[in-house]
PDB file of C-alpha atoms in Angstrom:
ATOM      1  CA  UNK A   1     145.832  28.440 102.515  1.00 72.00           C
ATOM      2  CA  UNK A   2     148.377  29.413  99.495  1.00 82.00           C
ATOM      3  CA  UNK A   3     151.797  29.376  99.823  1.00 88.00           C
ATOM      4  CA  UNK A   4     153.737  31.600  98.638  1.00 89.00           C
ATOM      5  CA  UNK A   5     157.573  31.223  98.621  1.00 91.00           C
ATOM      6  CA  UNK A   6     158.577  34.487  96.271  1.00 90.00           C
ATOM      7  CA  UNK A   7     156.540  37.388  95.672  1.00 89.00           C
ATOM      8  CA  UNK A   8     157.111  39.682  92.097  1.00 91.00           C
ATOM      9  CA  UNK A   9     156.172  43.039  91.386  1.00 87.00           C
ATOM     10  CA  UNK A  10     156.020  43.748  87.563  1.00 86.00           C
ATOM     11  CA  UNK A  11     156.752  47.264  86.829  1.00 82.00           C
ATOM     12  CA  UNK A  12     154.693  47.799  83.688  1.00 86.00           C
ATOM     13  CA  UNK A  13     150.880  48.118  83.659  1.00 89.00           C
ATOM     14  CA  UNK A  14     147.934  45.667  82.732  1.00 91.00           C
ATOM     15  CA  UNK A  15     144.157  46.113  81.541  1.00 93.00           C
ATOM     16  CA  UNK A  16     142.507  44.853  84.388  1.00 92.00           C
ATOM     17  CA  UNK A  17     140.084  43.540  82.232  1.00 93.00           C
ATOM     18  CA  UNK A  18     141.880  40.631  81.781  1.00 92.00           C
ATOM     19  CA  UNK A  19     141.523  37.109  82.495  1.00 91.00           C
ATOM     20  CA  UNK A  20     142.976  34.408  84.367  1.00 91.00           C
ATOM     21  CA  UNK A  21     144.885  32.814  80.287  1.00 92.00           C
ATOM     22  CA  UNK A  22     145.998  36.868  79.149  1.00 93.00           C
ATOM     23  CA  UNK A  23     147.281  37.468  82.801  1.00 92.00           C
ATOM     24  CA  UNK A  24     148.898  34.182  83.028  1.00 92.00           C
ATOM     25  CA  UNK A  25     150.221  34.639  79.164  1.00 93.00           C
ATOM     26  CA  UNK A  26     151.946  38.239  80.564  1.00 91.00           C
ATOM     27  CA  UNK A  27     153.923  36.062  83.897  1.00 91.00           C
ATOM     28  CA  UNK A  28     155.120  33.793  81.282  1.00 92.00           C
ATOM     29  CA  UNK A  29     156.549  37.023  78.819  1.00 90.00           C
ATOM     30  CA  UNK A  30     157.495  38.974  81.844  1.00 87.00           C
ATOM     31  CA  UNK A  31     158.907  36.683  84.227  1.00 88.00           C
ATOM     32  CA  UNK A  32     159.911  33.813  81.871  1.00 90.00           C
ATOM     33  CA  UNK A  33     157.846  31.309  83.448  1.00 91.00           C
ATOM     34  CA  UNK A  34     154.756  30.870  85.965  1.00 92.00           C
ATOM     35  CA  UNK A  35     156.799  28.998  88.925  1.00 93.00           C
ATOM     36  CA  UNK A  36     154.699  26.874  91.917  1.00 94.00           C
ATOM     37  CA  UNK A  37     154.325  29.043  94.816  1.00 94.00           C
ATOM     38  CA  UNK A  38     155.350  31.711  93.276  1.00 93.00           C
ATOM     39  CA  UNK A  39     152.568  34.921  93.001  1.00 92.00           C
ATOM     40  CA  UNK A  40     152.815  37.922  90.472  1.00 93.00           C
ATOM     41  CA  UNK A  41     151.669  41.368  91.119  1.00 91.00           C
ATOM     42  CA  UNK A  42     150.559  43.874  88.268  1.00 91.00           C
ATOM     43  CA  UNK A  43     148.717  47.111  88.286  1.00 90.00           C
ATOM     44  CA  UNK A  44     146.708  49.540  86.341  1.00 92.00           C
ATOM     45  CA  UNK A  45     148.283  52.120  84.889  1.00 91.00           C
ATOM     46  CA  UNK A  46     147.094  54.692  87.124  1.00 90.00           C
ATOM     47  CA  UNK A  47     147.723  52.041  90.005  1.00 87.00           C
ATOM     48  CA  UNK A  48     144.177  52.368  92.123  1.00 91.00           C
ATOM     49  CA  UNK A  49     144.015  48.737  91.134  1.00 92.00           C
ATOM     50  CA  UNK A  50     146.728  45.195  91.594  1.00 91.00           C
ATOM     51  CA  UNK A  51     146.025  41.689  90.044  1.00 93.00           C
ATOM     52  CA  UNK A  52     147.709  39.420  91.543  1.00 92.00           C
ATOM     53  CA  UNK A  53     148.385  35.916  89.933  1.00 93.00           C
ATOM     54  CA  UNK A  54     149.430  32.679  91.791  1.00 93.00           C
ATOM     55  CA  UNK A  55     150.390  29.650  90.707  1.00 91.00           C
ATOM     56  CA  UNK A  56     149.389  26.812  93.392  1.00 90.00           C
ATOM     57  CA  UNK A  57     151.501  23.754  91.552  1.00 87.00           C
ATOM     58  CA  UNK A  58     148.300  22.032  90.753  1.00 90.00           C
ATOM     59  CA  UNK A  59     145.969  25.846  89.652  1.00 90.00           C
ATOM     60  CA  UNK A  60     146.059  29.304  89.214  1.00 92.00           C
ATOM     61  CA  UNK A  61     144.404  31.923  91.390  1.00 93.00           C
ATOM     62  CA  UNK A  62     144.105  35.287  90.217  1.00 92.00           C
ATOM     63  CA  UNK A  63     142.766  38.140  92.419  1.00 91.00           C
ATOM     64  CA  UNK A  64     142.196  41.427  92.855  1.00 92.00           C
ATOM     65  CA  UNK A  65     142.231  44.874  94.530  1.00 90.00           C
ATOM     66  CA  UNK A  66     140.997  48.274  94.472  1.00 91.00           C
ATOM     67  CA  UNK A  67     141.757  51.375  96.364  1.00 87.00           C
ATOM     68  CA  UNK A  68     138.842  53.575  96.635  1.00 86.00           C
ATOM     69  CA  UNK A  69     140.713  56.527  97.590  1.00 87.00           C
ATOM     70  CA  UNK A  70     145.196  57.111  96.719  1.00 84.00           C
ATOM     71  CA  UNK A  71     146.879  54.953  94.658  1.00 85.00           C
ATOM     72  CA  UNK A  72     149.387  51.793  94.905  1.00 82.00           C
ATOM     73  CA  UNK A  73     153.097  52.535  96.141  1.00 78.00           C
ATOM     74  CA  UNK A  74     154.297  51.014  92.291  1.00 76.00           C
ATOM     75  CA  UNK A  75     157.799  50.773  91.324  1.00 66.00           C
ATOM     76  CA  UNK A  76     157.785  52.718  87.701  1.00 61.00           C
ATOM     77  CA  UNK A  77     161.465  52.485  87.417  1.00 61.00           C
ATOM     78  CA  UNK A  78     163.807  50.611  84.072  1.00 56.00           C
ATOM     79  CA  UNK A  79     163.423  47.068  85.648  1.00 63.00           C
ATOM     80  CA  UNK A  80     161.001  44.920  84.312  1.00 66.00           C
ATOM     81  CA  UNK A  81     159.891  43.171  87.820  1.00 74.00           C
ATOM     82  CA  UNK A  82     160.996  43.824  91.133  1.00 79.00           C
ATOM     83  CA  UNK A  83     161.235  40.846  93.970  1.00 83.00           C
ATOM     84  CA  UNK A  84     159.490  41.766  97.297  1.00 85.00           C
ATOM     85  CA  UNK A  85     159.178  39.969 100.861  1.00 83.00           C
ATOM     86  CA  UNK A  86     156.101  39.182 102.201  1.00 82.00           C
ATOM     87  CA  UNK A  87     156.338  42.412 104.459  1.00 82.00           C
ATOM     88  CA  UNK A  88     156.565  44.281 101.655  1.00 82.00           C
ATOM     89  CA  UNK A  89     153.682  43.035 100.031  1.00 82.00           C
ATOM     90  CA  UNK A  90     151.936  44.176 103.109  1.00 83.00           C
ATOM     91  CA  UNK A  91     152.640  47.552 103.040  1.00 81.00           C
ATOM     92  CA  UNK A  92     151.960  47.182  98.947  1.00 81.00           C
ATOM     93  CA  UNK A  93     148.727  45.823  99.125  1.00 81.00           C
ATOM     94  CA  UNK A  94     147.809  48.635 102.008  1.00 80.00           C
ATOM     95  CA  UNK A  95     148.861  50.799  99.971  1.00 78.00           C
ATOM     96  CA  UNK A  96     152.325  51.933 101.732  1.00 77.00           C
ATOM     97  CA  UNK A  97     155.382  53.094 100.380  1.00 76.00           C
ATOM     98  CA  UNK A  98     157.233  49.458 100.544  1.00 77.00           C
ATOM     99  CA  UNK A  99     160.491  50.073  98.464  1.00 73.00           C
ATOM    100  CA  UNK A 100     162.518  51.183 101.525  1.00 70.00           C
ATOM    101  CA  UNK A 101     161.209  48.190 103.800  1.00 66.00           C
ATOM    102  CA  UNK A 102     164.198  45.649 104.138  1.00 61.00           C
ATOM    103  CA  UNK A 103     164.526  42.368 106.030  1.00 58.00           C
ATOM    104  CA  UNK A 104     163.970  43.034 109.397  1.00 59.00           C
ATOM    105  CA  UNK A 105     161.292  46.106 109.094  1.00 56.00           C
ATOM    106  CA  UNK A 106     157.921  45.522 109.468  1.00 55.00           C
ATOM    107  CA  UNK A 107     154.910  47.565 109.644  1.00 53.00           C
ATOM    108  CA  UNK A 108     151.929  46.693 112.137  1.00 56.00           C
ATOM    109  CA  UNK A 109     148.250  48.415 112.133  1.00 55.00           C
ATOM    110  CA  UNK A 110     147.434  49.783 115.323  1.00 51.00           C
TER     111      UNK A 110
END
């Protein structure tokens, strides 16, 4: 499958009409760069739906998800992107509060 070695949350919303060139275009403005095996996460603004971008080394991959009912834990705060650990994504993509998940915490489905 992917790997994925870091995992980035950015903080401010996208149309998720976009494509795979305007999504990739906002990782490079955001984040400075699209890195290999590195995937970014953005959201709607009312956060019912992620896009989530990945950069392979050799592609891009570009995904996404909808919550039919709630809304994505987002962080809305000053930062521009926020790092997260894969069990953090988790709980993200679940749609769990995941900012107070640290190293060591993680979250099962019974």
């Amino acid at each position: 499958m992917i790997r994925i070695d870091s995992i980035w949350l950015a903080t401010e919303p996208i149309d998720m009409r976009v494509g795979m060139d305007t999504a990739l275009a906002r990782v490079v403005k955001v984040f400075g760069a699209a890195r290999p095996h590195h995937a970014y996460l953005f959201a709607n603004k009312r956060s019912t739906r992620i896009k989530v971008l990945v950069y392979d080394g050799f592609g891009i991959w570009l995904a996404t998800r909808r919550l039919n009912k709630g809304r994505f834990v987002w962080n809305n705060g000053a930062t521009v992107c926020v790092g997260l650990n894969h069990d953090q994504l988790r709980a993200l993509v679940t749609g769990l509060p995941w900012e107070n998940l640290t190293h060591g915490h993680t979250i099962s489905v019974l």
